[in-house]
PDB file of C-alpha atoms and ligand atoms in Angstrom:
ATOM      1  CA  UNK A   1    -142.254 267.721 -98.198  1.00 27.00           C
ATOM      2  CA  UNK A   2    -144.354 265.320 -99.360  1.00 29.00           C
ATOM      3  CA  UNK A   3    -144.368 261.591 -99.553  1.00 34.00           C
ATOM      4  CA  UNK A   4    -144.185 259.935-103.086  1.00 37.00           C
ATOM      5  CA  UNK A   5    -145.388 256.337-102.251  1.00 39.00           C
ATOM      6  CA  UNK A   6    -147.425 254.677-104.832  1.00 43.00           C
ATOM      7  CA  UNK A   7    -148.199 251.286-103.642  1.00 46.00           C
ATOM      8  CA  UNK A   8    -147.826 249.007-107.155  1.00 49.00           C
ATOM      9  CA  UNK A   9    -146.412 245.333-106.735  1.00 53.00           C
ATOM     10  CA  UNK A  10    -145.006 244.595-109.802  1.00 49.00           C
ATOM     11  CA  UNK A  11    -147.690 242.201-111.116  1.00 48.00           C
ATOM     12  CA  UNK A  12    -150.103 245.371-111.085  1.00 54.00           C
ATOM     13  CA  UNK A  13    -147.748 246.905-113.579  1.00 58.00           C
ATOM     14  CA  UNK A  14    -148.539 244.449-115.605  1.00 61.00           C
ATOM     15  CA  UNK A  15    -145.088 243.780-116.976  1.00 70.00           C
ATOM     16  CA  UNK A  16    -143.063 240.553-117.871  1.00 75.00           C
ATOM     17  CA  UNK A  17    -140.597 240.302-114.826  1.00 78.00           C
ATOM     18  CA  UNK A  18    -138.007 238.451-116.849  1.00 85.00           C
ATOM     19  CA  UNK A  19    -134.718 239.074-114.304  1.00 93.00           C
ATOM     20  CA  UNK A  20    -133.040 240.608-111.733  1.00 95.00           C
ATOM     21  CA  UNK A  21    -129.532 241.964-112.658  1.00 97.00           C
ATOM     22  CA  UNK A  22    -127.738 242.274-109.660  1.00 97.00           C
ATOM     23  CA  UNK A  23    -124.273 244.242-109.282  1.00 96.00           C
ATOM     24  CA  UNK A  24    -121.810 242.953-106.877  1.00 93.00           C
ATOM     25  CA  UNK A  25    -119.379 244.970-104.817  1.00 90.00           C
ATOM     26  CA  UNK A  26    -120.852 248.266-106.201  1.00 94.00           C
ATOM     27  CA  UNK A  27    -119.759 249.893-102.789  1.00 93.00           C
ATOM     28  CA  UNK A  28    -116.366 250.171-101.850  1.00 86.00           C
ATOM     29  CA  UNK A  29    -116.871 249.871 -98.148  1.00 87.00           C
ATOM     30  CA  UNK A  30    -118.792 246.437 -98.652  1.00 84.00           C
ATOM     31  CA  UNK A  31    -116.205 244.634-100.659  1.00 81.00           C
ATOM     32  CA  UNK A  32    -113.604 245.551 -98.176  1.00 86.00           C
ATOM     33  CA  UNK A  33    -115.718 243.588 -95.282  1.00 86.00           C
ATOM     34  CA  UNK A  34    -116.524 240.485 -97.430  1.00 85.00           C
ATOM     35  CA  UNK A  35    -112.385 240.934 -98.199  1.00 85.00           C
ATOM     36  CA  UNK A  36    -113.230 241.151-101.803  1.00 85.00           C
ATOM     37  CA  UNK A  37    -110.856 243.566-104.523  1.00 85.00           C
ATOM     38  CA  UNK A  38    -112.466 246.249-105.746  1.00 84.00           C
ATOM     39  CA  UNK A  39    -113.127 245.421-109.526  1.00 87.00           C
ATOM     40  CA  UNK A  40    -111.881 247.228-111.902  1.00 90.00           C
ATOM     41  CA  UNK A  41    -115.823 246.926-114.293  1.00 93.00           C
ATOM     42  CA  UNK A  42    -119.293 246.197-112.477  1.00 95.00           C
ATOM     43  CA  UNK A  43    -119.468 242.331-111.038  1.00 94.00           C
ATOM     44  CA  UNK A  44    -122.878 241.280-112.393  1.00 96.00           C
ATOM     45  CA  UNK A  45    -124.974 238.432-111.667  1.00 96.00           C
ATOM     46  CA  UNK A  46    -128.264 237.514-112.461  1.00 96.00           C
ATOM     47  CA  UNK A  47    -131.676 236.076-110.611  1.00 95.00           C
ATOM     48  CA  UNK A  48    -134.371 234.682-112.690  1.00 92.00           C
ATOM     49  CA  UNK A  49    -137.747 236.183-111.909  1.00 89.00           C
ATOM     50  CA  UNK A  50    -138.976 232.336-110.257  1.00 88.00           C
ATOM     51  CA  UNK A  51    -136.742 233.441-107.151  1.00 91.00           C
ATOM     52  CA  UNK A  52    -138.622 237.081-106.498  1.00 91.00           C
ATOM     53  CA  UNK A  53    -141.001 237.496-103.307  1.00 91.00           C
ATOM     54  CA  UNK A  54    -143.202 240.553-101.918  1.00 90.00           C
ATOM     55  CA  UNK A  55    -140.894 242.492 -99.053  1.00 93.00           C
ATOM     56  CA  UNK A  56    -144.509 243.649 -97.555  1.00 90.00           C
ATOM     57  CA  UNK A  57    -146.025 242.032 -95.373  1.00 91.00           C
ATOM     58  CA  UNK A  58    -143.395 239.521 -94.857  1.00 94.00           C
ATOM     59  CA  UNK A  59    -141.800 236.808 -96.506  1.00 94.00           C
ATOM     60  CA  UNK A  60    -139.797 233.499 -95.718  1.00 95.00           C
ATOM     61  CA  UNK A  61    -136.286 232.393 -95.300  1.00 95.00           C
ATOM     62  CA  UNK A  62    -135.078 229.055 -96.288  1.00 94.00           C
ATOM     63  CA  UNK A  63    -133.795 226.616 -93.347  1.00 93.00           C
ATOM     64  CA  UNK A  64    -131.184 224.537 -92.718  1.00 92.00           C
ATOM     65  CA  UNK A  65    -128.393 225.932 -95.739  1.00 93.00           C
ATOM     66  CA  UNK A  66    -126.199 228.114 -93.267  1.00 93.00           C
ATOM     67  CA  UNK A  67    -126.391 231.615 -92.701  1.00 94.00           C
ATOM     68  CA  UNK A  68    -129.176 233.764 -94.779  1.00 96.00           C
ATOM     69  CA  UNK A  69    -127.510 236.908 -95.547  1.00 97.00           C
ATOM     70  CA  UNK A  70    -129.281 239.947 -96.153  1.00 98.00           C
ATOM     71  CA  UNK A  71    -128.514 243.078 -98.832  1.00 97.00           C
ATOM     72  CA  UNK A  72    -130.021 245.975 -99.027  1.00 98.00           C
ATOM     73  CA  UNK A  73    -130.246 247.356-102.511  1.00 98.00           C
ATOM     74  CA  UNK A  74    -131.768 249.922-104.456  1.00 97.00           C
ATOM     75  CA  UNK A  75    -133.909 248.785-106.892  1.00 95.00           C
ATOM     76  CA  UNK A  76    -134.349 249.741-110.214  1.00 95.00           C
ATOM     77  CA  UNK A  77    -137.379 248.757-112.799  1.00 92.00           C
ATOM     78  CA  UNK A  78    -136.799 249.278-116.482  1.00 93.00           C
ATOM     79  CA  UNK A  79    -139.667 250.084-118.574  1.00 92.00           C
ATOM     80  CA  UNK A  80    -138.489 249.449-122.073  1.00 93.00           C
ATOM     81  CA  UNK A  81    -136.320 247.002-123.971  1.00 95.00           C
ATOM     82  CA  UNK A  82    -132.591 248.354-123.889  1.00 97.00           C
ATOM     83  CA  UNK A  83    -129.526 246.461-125.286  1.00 95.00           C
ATOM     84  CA  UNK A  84    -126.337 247.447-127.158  1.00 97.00           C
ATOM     85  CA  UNK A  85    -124.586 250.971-126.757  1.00 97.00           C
ATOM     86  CA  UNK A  86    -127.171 253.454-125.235  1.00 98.00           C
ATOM     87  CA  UNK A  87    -126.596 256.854-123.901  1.00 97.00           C
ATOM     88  CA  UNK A  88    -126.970 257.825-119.959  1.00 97.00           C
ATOM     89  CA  UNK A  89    -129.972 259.490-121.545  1.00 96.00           C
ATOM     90  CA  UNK A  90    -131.839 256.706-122.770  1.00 97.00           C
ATOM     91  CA  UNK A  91    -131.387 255.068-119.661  1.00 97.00           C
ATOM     92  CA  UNK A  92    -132.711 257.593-117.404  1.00 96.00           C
ATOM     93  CA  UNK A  93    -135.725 257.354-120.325  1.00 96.00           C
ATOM     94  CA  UNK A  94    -135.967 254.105-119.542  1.00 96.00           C
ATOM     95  CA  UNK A  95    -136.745 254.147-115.869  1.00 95.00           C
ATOM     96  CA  UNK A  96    -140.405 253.074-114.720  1.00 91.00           C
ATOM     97  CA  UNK A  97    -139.727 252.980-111.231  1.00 90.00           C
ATOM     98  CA  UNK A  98    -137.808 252.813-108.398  1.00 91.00           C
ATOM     99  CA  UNK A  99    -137.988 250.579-105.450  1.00 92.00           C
ATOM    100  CA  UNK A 100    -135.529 248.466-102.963  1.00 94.00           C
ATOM    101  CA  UNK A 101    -134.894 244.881-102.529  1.00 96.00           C
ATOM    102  CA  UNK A 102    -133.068 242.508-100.300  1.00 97.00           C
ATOM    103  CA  UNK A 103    -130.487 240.278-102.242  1.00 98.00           C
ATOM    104  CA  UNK A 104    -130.304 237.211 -99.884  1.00 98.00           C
ATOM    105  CA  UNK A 105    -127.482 235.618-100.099  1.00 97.00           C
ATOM    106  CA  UNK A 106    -126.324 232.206 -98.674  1.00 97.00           C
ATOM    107  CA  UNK A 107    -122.825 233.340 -97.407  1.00 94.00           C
ATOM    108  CA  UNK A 108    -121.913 230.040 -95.978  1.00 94.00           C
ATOM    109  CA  UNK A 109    -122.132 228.728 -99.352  1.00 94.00           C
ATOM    110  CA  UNK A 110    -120.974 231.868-101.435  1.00 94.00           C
ATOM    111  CA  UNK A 111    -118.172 231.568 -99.533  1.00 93.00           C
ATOM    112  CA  UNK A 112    -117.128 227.792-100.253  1.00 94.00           C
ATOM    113  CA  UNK A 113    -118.269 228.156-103.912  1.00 95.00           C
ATOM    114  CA  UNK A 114    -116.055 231.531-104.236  1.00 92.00           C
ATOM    115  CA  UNK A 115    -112.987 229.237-102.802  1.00 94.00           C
ATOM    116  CA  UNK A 116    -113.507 226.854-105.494  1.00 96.00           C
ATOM    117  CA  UNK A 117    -113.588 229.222-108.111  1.00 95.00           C
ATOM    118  CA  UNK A 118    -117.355 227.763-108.666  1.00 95.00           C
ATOM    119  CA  UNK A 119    -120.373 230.180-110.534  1.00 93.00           C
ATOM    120  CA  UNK A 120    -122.737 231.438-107.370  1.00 93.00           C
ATOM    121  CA  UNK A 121    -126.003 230.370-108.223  1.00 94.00           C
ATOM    122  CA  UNK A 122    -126.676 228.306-105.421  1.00 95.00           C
ATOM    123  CA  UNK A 123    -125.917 230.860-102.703  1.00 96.00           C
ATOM    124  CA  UNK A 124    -128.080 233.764-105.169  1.00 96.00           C
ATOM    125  CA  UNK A 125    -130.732 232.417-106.679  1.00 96.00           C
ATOM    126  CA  UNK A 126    -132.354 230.203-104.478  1.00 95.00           C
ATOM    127  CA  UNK A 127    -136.387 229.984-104.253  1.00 93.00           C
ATOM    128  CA  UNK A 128    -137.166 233.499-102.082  1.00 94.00           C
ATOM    129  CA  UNK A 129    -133.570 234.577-102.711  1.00 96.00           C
ATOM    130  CA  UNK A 130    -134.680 238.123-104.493  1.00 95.00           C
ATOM    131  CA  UNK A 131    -137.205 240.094-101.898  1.00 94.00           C
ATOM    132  CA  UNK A 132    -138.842 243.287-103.170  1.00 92.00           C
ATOM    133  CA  UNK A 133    -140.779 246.174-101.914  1.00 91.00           C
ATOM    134  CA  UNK A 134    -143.346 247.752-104.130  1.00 87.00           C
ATOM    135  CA  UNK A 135    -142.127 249.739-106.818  1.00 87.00           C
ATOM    136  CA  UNK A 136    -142.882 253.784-106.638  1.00 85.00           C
ATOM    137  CA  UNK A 137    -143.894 255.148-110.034  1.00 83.00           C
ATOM    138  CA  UNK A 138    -144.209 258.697-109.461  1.00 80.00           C
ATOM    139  CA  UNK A 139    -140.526 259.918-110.218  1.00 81.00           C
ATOM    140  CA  UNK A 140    -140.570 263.651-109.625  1.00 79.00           C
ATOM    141  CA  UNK A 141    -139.176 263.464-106.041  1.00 75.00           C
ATOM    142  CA  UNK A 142    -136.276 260.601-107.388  1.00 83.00           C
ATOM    143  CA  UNK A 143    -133.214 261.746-108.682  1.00 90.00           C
ATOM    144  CA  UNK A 144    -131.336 258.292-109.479  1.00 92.00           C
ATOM    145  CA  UNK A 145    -127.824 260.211-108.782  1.00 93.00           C
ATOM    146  CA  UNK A 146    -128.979 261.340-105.382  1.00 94.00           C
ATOM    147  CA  UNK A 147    -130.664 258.500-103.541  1.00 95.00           C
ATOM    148  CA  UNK A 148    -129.637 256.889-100.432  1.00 96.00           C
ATOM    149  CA  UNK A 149    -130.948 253.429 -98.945  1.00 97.00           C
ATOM    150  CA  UNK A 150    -131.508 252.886 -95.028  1.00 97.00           C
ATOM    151  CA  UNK A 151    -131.865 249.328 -93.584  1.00 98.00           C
ATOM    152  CA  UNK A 152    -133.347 248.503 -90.122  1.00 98.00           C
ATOM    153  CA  UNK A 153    -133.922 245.228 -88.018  1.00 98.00           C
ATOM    154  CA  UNK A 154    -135.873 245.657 -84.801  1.00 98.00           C
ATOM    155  CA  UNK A 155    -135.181 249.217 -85.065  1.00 98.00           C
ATOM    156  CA  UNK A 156    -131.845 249.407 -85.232  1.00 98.00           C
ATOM    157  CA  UNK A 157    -129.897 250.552 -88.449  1.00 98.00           C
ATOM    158  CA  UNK A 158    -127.905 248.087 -89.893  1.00 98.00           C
ATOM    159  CA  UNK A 159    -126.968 249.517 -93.364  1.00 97.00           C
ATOM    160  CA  UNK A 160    -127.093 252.991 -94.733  1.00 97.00           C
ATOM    161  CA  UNK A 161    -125.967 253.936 -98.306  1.00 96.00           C
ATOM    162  CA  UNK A 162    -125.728 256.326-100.665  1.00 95.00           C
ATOM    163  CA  UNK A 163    -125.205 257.151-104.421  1.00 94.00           C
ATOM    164  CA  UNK A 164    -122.486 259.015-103.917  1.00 93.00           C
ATOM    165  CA  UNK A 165    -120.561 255.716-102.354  1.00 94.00           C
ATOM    166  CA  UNK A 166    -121.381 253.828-105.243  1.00 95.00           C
ATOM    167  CA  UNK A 167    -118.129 253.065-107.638  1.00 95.00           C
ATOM    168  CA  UNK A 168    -120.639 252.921-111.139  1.00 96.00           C
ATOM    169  CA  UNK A 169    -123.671 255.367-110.469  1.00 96.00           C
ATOM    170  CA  UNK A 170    -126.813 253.902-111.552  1.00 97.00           C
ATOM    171  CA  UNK A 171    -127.107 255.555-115.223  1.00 97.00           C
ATOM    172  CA  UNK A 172    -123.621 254.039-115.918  1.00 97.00           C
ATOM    173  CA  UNK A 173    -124.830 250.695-114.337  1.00 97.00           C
ATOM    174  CA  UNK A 174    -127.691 250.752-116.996  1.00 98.00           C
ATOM    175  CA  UNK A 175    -125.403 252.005-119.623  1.00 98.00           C
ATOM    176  CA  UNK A 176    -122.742 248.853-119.077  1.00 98.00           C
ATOM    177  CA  UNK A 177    -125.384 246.296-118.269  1.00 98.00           C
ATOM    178  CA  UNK A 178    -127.791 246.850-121.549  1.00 98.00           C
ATOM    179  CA  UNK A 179    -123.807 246.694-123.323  1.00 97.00           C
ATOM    180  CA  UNK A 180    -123.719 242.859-122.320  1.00 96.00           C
ATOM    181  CA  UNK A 181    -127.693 241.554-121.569  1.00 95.00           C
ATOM    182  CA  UNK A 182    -130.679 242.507-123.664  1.00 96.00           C
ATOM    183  CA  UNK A 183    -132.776 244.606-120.310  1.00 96.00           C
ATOM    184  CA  UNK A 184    -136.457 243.978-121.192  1.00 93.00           C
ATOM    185  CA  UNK A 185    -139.164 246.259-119.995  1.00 91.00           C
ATOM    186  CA  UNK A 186    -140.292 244.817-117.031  1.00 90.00           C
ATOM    187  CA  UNK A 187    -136.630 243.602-115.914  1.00 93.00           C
ATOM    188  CA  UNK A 188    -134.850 244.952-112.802  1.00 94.00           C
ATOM    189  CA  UNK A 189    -131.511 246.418-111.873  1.00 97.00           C
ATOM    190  CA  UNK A 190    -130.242 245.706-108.457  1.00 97.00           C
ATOM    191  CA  UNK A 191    -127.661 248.192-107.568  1.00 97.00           C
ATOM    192  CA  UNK A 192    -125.178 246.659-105.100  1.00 97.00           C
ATOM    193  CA  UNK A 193    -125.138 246.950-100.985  1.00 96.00           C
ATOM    194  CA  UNK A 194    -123.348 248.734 -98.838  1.00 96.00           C
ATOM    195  CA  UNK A 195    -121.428 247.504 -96.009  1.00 95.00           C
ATOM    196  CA  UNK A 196    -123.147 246.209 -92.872  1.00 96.00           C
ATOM    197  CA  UNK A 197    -124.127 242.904 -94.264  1.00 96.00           C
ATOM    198  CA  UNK A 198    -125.290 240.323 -91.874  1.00 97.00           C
ATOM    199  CA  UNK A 199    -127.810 237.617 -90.655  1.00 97.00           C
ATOM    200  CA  UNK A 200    -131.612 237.515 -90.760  1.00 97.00           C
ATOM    201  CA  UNK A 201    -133.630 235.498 -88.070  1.00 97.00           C
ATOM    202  CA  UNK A 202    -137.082 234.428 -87.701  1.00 96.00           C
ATOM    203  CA  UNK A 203    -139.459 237.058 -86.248  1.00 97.00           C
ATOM    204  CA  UNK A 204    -136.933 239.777 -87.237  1.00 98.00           C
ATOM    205  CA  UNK A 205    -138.957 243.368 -88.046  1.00 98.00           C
ATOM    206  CA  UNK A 206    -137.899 245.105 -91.077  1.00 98.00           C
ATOM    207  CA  UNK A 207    -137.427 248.275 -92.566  1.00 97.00           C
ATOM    208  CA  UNK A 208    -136.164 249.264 -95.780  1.00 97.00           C
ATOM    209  CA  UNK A 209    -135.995 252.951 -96.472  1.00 95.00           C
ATOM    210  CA  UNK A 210    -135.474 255.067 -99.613  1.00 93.00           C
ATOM    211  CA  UNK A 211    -134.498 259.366 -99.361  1.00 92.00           C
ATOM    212  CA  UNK A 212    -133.343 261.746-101.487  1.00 90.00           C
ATOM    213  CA  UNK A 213    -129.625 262.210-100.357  1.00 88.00           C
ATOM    214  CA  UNK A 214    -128.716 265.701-100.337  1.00 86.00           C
ATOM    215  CA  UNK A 215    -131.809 266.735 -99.092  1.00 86.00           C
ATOM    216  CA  UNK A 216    -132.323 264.020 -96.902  1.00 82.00           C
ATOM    217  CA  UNK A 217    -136.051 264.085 -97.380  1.00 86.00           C
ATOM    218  CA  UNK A 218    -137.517 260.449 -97.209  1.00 88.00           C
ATOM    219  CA  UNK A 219    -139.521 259.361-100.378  1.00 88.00           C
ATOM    220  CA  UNK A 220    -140.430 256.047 -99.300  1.00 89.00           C
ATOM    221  CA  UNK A 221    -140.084 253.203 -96.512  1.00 91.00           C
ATOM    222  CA  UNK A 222    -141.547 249.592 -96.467  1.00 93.00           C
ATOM    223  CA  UNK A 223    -141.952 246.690 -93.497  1.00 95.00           C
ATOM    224  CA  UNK A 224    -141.930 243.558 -92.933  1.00 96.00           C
ATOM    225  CA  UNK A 225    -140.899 240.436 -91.334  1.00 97.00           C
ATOM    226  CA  UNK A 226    -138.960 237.152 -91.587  1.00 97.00           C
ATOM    227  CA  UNK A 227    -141.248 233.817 -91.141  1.00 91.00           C
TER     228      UNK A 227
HETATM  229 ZN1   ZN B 301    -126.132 242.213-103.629  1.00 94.94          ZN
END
């Protein structure tokens, strides 16, 4: 089968990158290890643009603020302006491409701020805190409902998710999120990790891989490493 990987950063696209809308707990499995409830609507948060880095051919972590937490996510880019009530439809019209992300998290602090009933900011949307792989244009292979995200570090696998584990699928994720924030073209939907969460070091190797799910044919993969 083969390979759909069109190699566009986002600036080639030549789009505003406004924000990152980020779902939380989109995967049962993952809230259970952070201890979290499983909500009963999508947990959304949002990182401004000023916090995104390339994935490829390696990016940095910050020092000295605890733990650096990494998320693999699959990564959505919207293509036209979207807000009030739209149909599934227009949002699957309204994807330009797909792609995967890390949503680094500083858990350390997450953690305290969650205790103290405090917004997250500071543990989300840090300089470097939003790291993403090129975005793959050519759809025909993608099938948003059937997608499933691999994570390695040094060659081991350290998450693996699917659609199918997701609690909002990523139409209805589109569909609720353009409901409560104008989505501008150029904007991106980050849809939640699954479990496996955990630490990234220095001098770690990275992999982040994208397949169709049912078919399990691999559409895309991307490395790097932490400096
Ligand atoms: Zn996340």
């Amino acid at each position: 089968m083969s390979y759909v990987h069109q190699n566009l950063q986002l600036q080639s696209l030549n789009l505003p990158f406004g924000k990152a809308v980020c779902v939380g707990r989109n995967y049962a499995d993952h809230a259970k290890e952070l201890n979290n409830q499983i909500p009963s609507k999508p947990v959304l948060f949002i990182k401004p643009a000023s916090c995104a880095v390339s994935f490829m051919p390696n990016f940095k972590i910050v020092q000295n603020r605890g733990n650096v937490h990494y998320e693999a996510e699959i990564a959505i880019l919207i293509g036209q302006n979207l807000s009030g009530k739209i149909s599934k439809n227009s949002a699957q019209n309204a994807i330009l491409g797909l792609g995967s992300a890390l949503d680094l998290t500083l858990r350390d602090e997450q953690s305290s701020l969650k205790k103290q009933g405090l917004p997250w900011e500071l543990a989300k949307s840090f300089d470097n805190a939003l790291v993403l792989t090129p975005f793959v244009t050519e759809l025909d292979f993608f099938d948003v409902n059937n997608l499933a995200i691999k994570f390695f570090i040094n060659n081991q696998i350290k998450q693996n998710g699917n659609c199918l584990q997701m609690l909002w699928q990523i139409l209805d994720l589109i569909v609720f999120i353009a409901e409560h924030f104008n989505l501008q073209k150029g904007d991106l939907i980050l849809t939640g990790t699954p479990a496996g969460v955990g630490i990234l070091n220095l001098g770690d190797n990275l992999k982040l891989e994208l397949s169709n799910f049912s078919q399990n044919i691999k559409l895309a993969e991307f490395e790097s490493v932490v400096n």
